[in-house]
Amino acid sequence: MVEAVEKLTKKSEDPSRWYLQLVRMAKLADYGPVRGMFAIRPYGFAIWERIQRDLDDRFKATGHQNAYFPLLIPESYLKKEAEHVEGFDPELAWVTIGGREKLEERLAIRPTSESIICDFYSNWVQSYRDLPLLINQWCNVLRWEKVTRPFLRSSEFLWQEGHTVHATAEEAREETLQMLGVYRDCFHETLAIPVLTGMKSPAERFAGAVETYTCEGLMGDGRALQAATSHDLGQNFAKAFDITFLDEQQDRVYAYQTSWGFSTRVIGGLILVHGDDRGLKIPPKLAPVEAVIVPIWRGKNKAEVRSEAEKLHMELKASGLRVEADFDEEHSPGWKFNEHELRGVPVRVEIGPKDIEKNQAVLVRRDTGEKEFVPRDGLPERLRTLLSDIQENMMRQATEFRDANTRHAASYDEFQEIIAQKRGFVVAPWDGTPETEQKIKENTKATIRLLPFDRQEGADLVSGKSGKTAIFARAY
RNA sequence: CGGGACGUGGCGCAGUCUGGUAGCGCACUCGGCUGGGGGCCGAGUGGUCGCCGGUUCAAAUCCGGCCGUCCCGACCA
């Protein structure tokens, strides 16, 4: 036993170190020469591609089309919506030289694309017949961050941003909520991450929005992660960028807009929610590889085991499963077991001489470590039900954790104690003033993560004034 | 951007205090034996010691500046 093998730090021992090690050991991402800019490696990108496909299907199903808009935004465009520039100003990166010429007007690398897209929309939208305009783009954006971590906060990140235009305020609000629901479904059904949905407080609202809605997840260390947001932009951008149309009464009126985004940050969330001391754990519906076959051979029967494993591989692939076979001859089975667990592959399929003799295979699930012997005949079916069990179990465990770490605070003392010692979500009434919100933030570092749709009346813990339910947590 | 720690082959580290021309484990390459929870033996490849400058006969080591990383705070998907 050589102990010098690079071991993953225990999650409970040093969560931050665990996270960084996992990202690199599982080959999800790697550091580059510029701060905050990471390479997403093939395995990490495969996860992103699965998320993309899942979301994209949902966008298409709700009537959206994909398009692409420019990377560079003239300063003057960005400045048109006052709140918006102010919000993003500290994180902008600028292009000031083109070729060898100094530019007359500097160009911002998009931190988000509202301003450039609205400029196009002001031309594209002329009549109520042009509405609704339902467009999404998949792209990279850049925000000059001071403290960065792979996936969770990088200067450059990948995301999608939907930008829609509507004739009425009601329609825009419906769209905003519809897309919030699309995100929630993706989290619940595919990522197995339970999220709370609700409204942001004015202080946490997107710069330039009338209302921001959010999906908030709870990470394994008790901190919240804003996982996706959907904004009702009202007419703020329409007025700033002159997006008007002739309605059915022949009146020229300003349009209503929405925007909504979901980023590679969620991969960080996935790691933090499901990862354990053995490494990553990917829910089957998301996993690039649902099952990996590890052949167990001895010198004399290597050829036989190999051909059986290949046959099994073909069978499982033919049944529509995403299966990989690990025929590497350099590593021992034990080494492979650890490696695939680190990568979070939901199921391992072992096949060796004993199994061939008994016409069976061994299935080992990543979420519980349970092992079972399954006859070869029914293997694809059994694997399929096992994968769906795992999906369900991962969602159930994450939900139980979330619920066990959602606490009601009856007094401010209790509130502070929970945040300091247990973290998690804290449910408490808020009087709606920025003053109490700010005070809580200064005292406890907890912020209002969201205002749920269903809010109860109660006395604010700080001011004693009447308020309504808010959900607090320390956030990433 | 403040406080602290750290930058030495791909990864993890020793060497720095007390200057003398770079080492260990893993990984990687080749050969052989192995293989049901990170196997073993043998032979190899790979480093201008983060960057720039200074002190010195001589710098990974001492001094200055810069860059980067990590942890803790202030701002953010």
PDB file of C-alpha atoms in Angstrom, chain A residues 1-123:
ATOM      1  CA  MET A   1       0.000   0.000   0.000  1.00  0.00           C
ATOM      2  CA  VAL A   2       1.540   3.218  -1.091  1.00  0.00           C
ATOM      3  CA  GLU A   3       0.059   6.129   0.829  1.00  0.00           C
ATOM      4  CA  ALA A   4       1.583   8.857  -1.268  1.00  0.00           C
ATOM      5  CA  VAL A   5      -1.191   8.690  -3.869  1.00  0.00           C
ATOM      6  CA  GLU A   6      -2.811  12.066  -4.079  1.00  0.00           C
ATOM      7  CA  LYS A   7      -5.821  11.734  -1.846  1.00  0.00           C
ATOM      8  CA  LEU A   8      -8.858  13.922  -1.892  1.00  0.00           C
ATOM      9  CA  THR A   9      -9.153  16.059   1.242  1.00  0.00           C
ATOM     10  CA  LYS A  10     -12.254  15.176   3.249  1.00  0.00           C
ATOM     11  CA  LYS A  11     -15.199  17.421   2.482  1.00  0.00           C
ATOM     12  CA  SER A  12     -15.897  18.016   6.167  1.00  0.00           C
ATOM     13  CA  GLU A  13     -12.258  18.743   6.982  1.00  0.00           C
ATOM     14  CA  ASP A  14     -11.650  21.603   4.567  1.00  0.00           C
ATOM     15  CA  PRO A  15     -14.524  22.150   2.139  1.00  0.00           C
ATOM     16  CA  SER A  16     -12.702  24.772   0.165  1.00  0.00           C
ATOM     17  CA  ARG A  17      -9.609  22.669  -0.385  1.00  0.00           C
ATOM     18  CA  TRP A  18     -11.815  19.655  -1.117  1.00  0.00           C
ATOM     19  CA  TYR A  19     -13.644  21.606  -3.807  1.00  0.00           C
ATOM     20  CA  LEU A  20     -10.511  22.859  -5.539  1.00  0.00           C
ATOM     21  CA  GLN A  21      -8.867  19.440  -5.443  1.00  0.00           C
ATOM     22  CA  LEU A  22     -11.951  17.727  -6.765  1.00  0.00           C
ATOM     23  CA  VAL A  23     -12.233  20.117  -9.689  1.00  0.00           C
ATOM     24  CA  ARG A  24      -8.706  19.327 -10.773  1.00  0.00           C
ATOM     25  CA  MET A  25      -8.538  15.633  -9.895  1.00  0.00           C
ATOM     26  CA  ALA A  26     -11.804  14.869 -11.692  1.00  0.00           C
ATOM     27  CA  LYS A  27     -10.442  16.823 -14.673  1.00  0.00           C
ATOM     28  CA  LEU A  28     -13.344  19.235 -14.757  1.00  0.00           C
ATOM     29  CA  ALA A  29     -11.312  22.419 -15.103  1.00  0.00           C
ATOM     30  CA  ASP A  30      -7.766  23.730 -14.974  1.00  0.00           C
ATOM     31  CA  TYR A  31      -6.100  27.028 -14.161  1.00  0.00           C
ATOM     32  CA  GLY A  32      -4.674  29.329 -16.810  1.00  0.00           C
ATOM     33  CA  PRO A  33      -2.234  32.237 -16.768  1.00  0.00           C
ATOM     34  CA  VAL A  34      -4.860  34.938 -16.169  1.00  0.00           C
ATOM     35  CA  ARG A  35      -6.629  35.213 -12.849  1.00  0.00           C
ATOM     36  CA  GLY A  36     -10.180  33.989 -12.889  1.00  0.00           C
ATOM     37  CA  MET A  37      -9.933  32.391 -16.305  1.00  0.00           C
ATOM     38  CA  PHE A  38     -10.173  28.640 -16.364  1.00  0.00           C
ATOM     39  CA  ALA A  39     -10.133  25.985 -19.019  1.00  0.00           C
ATOM     40  CA  ILE A  40     -13.157  23.735 -18.838  1.00  0.00           C
ATOM     41  CA  ARG A  41     -11.810  20.290 -19.642  1.00  0.00           C
ATOM     42  CA  PRO A  42     -13.665  17.737 -21.763  1.00  0.00           C
ATOM     43  CA  TYR A  43     -15.354  16.016 -18.829  1.00  0.00           C
ATOM     44  CA  GLY A  44     -16.469  19.304 -17.309  1.00  0.00           C
ATOM     45  CA  PHE A  45     -17.615  20.520 -20.679  1.00  0.00           C
ATOM     46  CA  ALA A  46     -19.545  17.309 -21.289  1.00  0.00           C
ATOM     47  CA  ILE A  47     -21.520  18.120 -18.144  1.00  0.00           C
ATOM     48  CA  TRP A  48     -22.150  21.627 -19.447  1.00  0.00           C
ATOM     49  CA  GLU A  49     -23.283  20.216 -22.802  1.00  0.00           C
ATOM     50  CA  ARG A  50     -25.798  17.980 -21.026  1.00  0.00           C
ATOM     51  CA  ILE A  51     -27.142  20.988 -19.120  1.00  0.00           C
ATOM     52  CA  GLN A  52     -27.261  22.992 -22.337  1.00  0.00           C
ATOM     53  CA  ARG A  53     -29.217  20.340 -24.148  1.00  0.00           C
ATOM     54  CA  ASP A  54     -31.667  19.950 -21.290  1.00  0.00           C
ATOM     55  CA  LEU A  55     -32.313  23.674 -20.974  1.00  0.00           C
ATOM     56  CA  ASP A  56     -32.293  24.291 -24.696  1.00  0.00           C
ATOM     57  CA  ASP A  57     -34.991  21.683 -25.226  1.00  0.00           C
ATOM     58  CA  ARG A  58     -37.056  23.382 -22.565  1.00  0.00           C
ATOM     59  CA  PHE A  59     -36.522  26.793 -24.179  1.00  0.00           C
ATOM     60  CA  LYS A  60     -37.561  25.476 -27.579  1.00  0.00           C
ATOM     61  CA  ALA A  61     -40.595  23.811 -26.037  1.00  0.00           C
ATOM     62  CA  THR A  62     -41.689  27.190 -24.701  1.00  0.00           C
ATOM     63  CA  GLY A  63     -41.293  28.869 -28.067  1.00  0.00           C
ATOM     64  CA  HIS A  64     -37.846  30.442 -27.906  1.00  0.00           C
ATOM     65  CA  GLN A  65     -35.240  30.625 -30.660  1.00  0.00           C
ATOM     66  CA  ASN A  66     -31.469  30.881 -30.394  1.00  0.00           C
ATOM     67  CA  ALA A  67     -29.445  33.740 -31.858  1.00  0.00           C
ATOM     68  CA  TYR A  68     -26.064  35.343 -31.310  1.00  0.00           C
ATOM     69  CA  PHE A  69     -25.120  38.938 -30.481  1.00  0.00           C
ATOM     70  CA  PRO A  70     -21.768  40.780 -30.503  1.00  0.00           C
ATOM     71  CA  LEU A  71     -19.141  40.452 -27.785  1.00  0.00           C
ATOM     72  CA  LEU A  72     -18.211  44.153 -27.665  1.00  0.00           C
ATOM     73  CA  ILE A  73     -20.489  46.905 -26.462  1.00  0.00           C
ATOM     74  CA  PRO A  74     -19.815  50.615 -27.097  1.00  0.00           C
ATOM     75  CA  GLU A  75     -19.601  52.593 -23.873  1.00  0.00           C
ATOM     76  CA  SER A  76     -22.387  54.914 -24.975  1.00  0.00           C
ATOM     77  CA  TYR A  77     -24.821  52.005 -25.326  1.00  0.00           C
ATOM     78  CA  LEU A  78     -24.033  50.673 -21.908  1.00  0.00           C
ATOM     79  CA  LYS A  79     -24.654  54.096 -20.442  1.00  0.00           C
ATOM     80  CA  LYS A  80     -28.177  54.420 -21.757  1.00  0.00           C
ATOM     81  CA  GLU A  81     -29.758  52.639 -18.807  1.00  0.00           C
ATOM     82  CA  ALA A  82     -28.439  54.490 -15.769  1.00  0.00           C
ATOM     83  CA  GLU A  83     -28.946  51.859 -13.070  1.00  0.00           C
ATOM     84  CA  HIS A  84     -27.616  49.170 -15.337  1.00  0.00           C
ATOM     85  CA  VAL A  85     -24.221  50.834 -15.964  1.00  0.00           C
ATOM     86  CA  GLU A  86     -23.846  51.718 -12.356  1.00  0.00           C
ATOM     87  CA  GLY A  87     -24.402  48.099 -11.384  1.00  0.00           C
ATOM     88  CA  PHE A  88     -21.826  46.710 -13.747  1.00  0.00           C
ATOM     89  CA  ASP A  89     -19.290  49.517 -13.872  1.00  0.00           C
ATOM     90  CA  PRO A  90     -16.859  48.041 -11.307  1.00  0.00           C
ATOM     91  CA  GLU A  91     -16.584  44.756 -13.180  1.00  0.00           C
ATOM     92  CA  LEU A  92     -16.127  45.856 -16.772  1.00  0.00           C
ATOM     93  CA  ALA A  93     -13.138  45.065 -18.973  1.00  0.00           C
ATOM     94  CA  TRP A  94     -12.486  47.481 -21.819  1.00  0.00           C
ATOM     95  CA  VAL A  95     -11.033  47.291 -25.297  1.00  0.00           C
ATOM     96  CA  THR A  96      -9.330  50.581 -26.092  1.00  0.00           C
ATOM     97  CA  ILE A  97      -7.011  49.647 -28.956  1.00  0.00           C
ATOM     98  CA  GLY A  98      -7.946  48.020 -32.265  1.00  0.00           C
ATOM     99  CA  GLY A  99      -5.047  46.856 -34.377  1.00  0.00           C
ATOM    100  CA  ARG A 100      -2.602  49.674 -33.688  1.00  0.00           C
ATOM    101  CA  GLU A 101      -5.129  52.474 -33.501  1.00  0.00           C
ATOM    102  CA  LYS A 102      -6.483  53.845 -30.290  1.00  0.00           C
ATOM    103  CA  LEU A 103     -10.277  53.653 -30.472  1.00  0.00           C
ATOM    104  CA  GLU A 104     -12.370  56.796 -30.406  1.00  0.00           C
ATOM    105  CA  GLU A 105     -14.855  55.121 -28.114  1.00  0.00           C
ATOM    106  CA  ARG A 106     -13.872  52.341 -25.797  1.00  0.00           C
ATOM    107  CA  LEU A 107     -15.722  49.037 -26.049  1.00  0.00           C
ATOM    108  CA  ALA A 108     -16.777  46.933 -23.100  1.00  0.00           C
ATOM    109  CA  ILE A 109     -16.548  43.174 -23.251  1.00  0.00           C
ATOM    110  CA  ARG A 110     -20.134  42.113 -22.452  1.00  0.00           C
ATOM    111  CA  PRO A 111     -20.828  41.466 -18.783  1.00  0.00           C
ATOM    112  CA  THR A 112     -24.383  40.643 -19.942  1.00  0.00           C
ATOM    113  CA  SER A 113     -26.016  41.660 -23.189  1.00  0.00           C
ATOM    114  CA  GLU A 114     -29.109  43.718 -22.401  1.00  0.00           C
ATOM    115  CA  SER A 115     -27.722  46.926 -23.849  1.00  0.00           C
ATOM    116  CA  ILE A 116     -26.414  45.561 -27.145  1.00  0.00           C
ATOM    117  CA  ILE A 117     -29.456  43.368 -27.681  1.00  0.00           C
ATOM    118  CA  CYS A 118     -31.852  46.208 -26.930  1.00  0.00           C
ATOM    119  CA  ASP A 119     -30.151  48.255 -29.613  1.00  0.00           C
ATOM    120  CA  PHE A 120     -31.001  45.573 -32.178  1.00  0.00           C
ATOM    121  CA  TYR A 121     -34.464  45.100 -30.759  1.00  0.00           C
ATOM    122  CA  SER A 122     -35.280  48.771 -31.225  1.00  0.00           C
ATOM    123  CA  ASN A 123     -35.053  48.084 -34.965  1.00  0.00           C
TER     124      ASN A 123
END
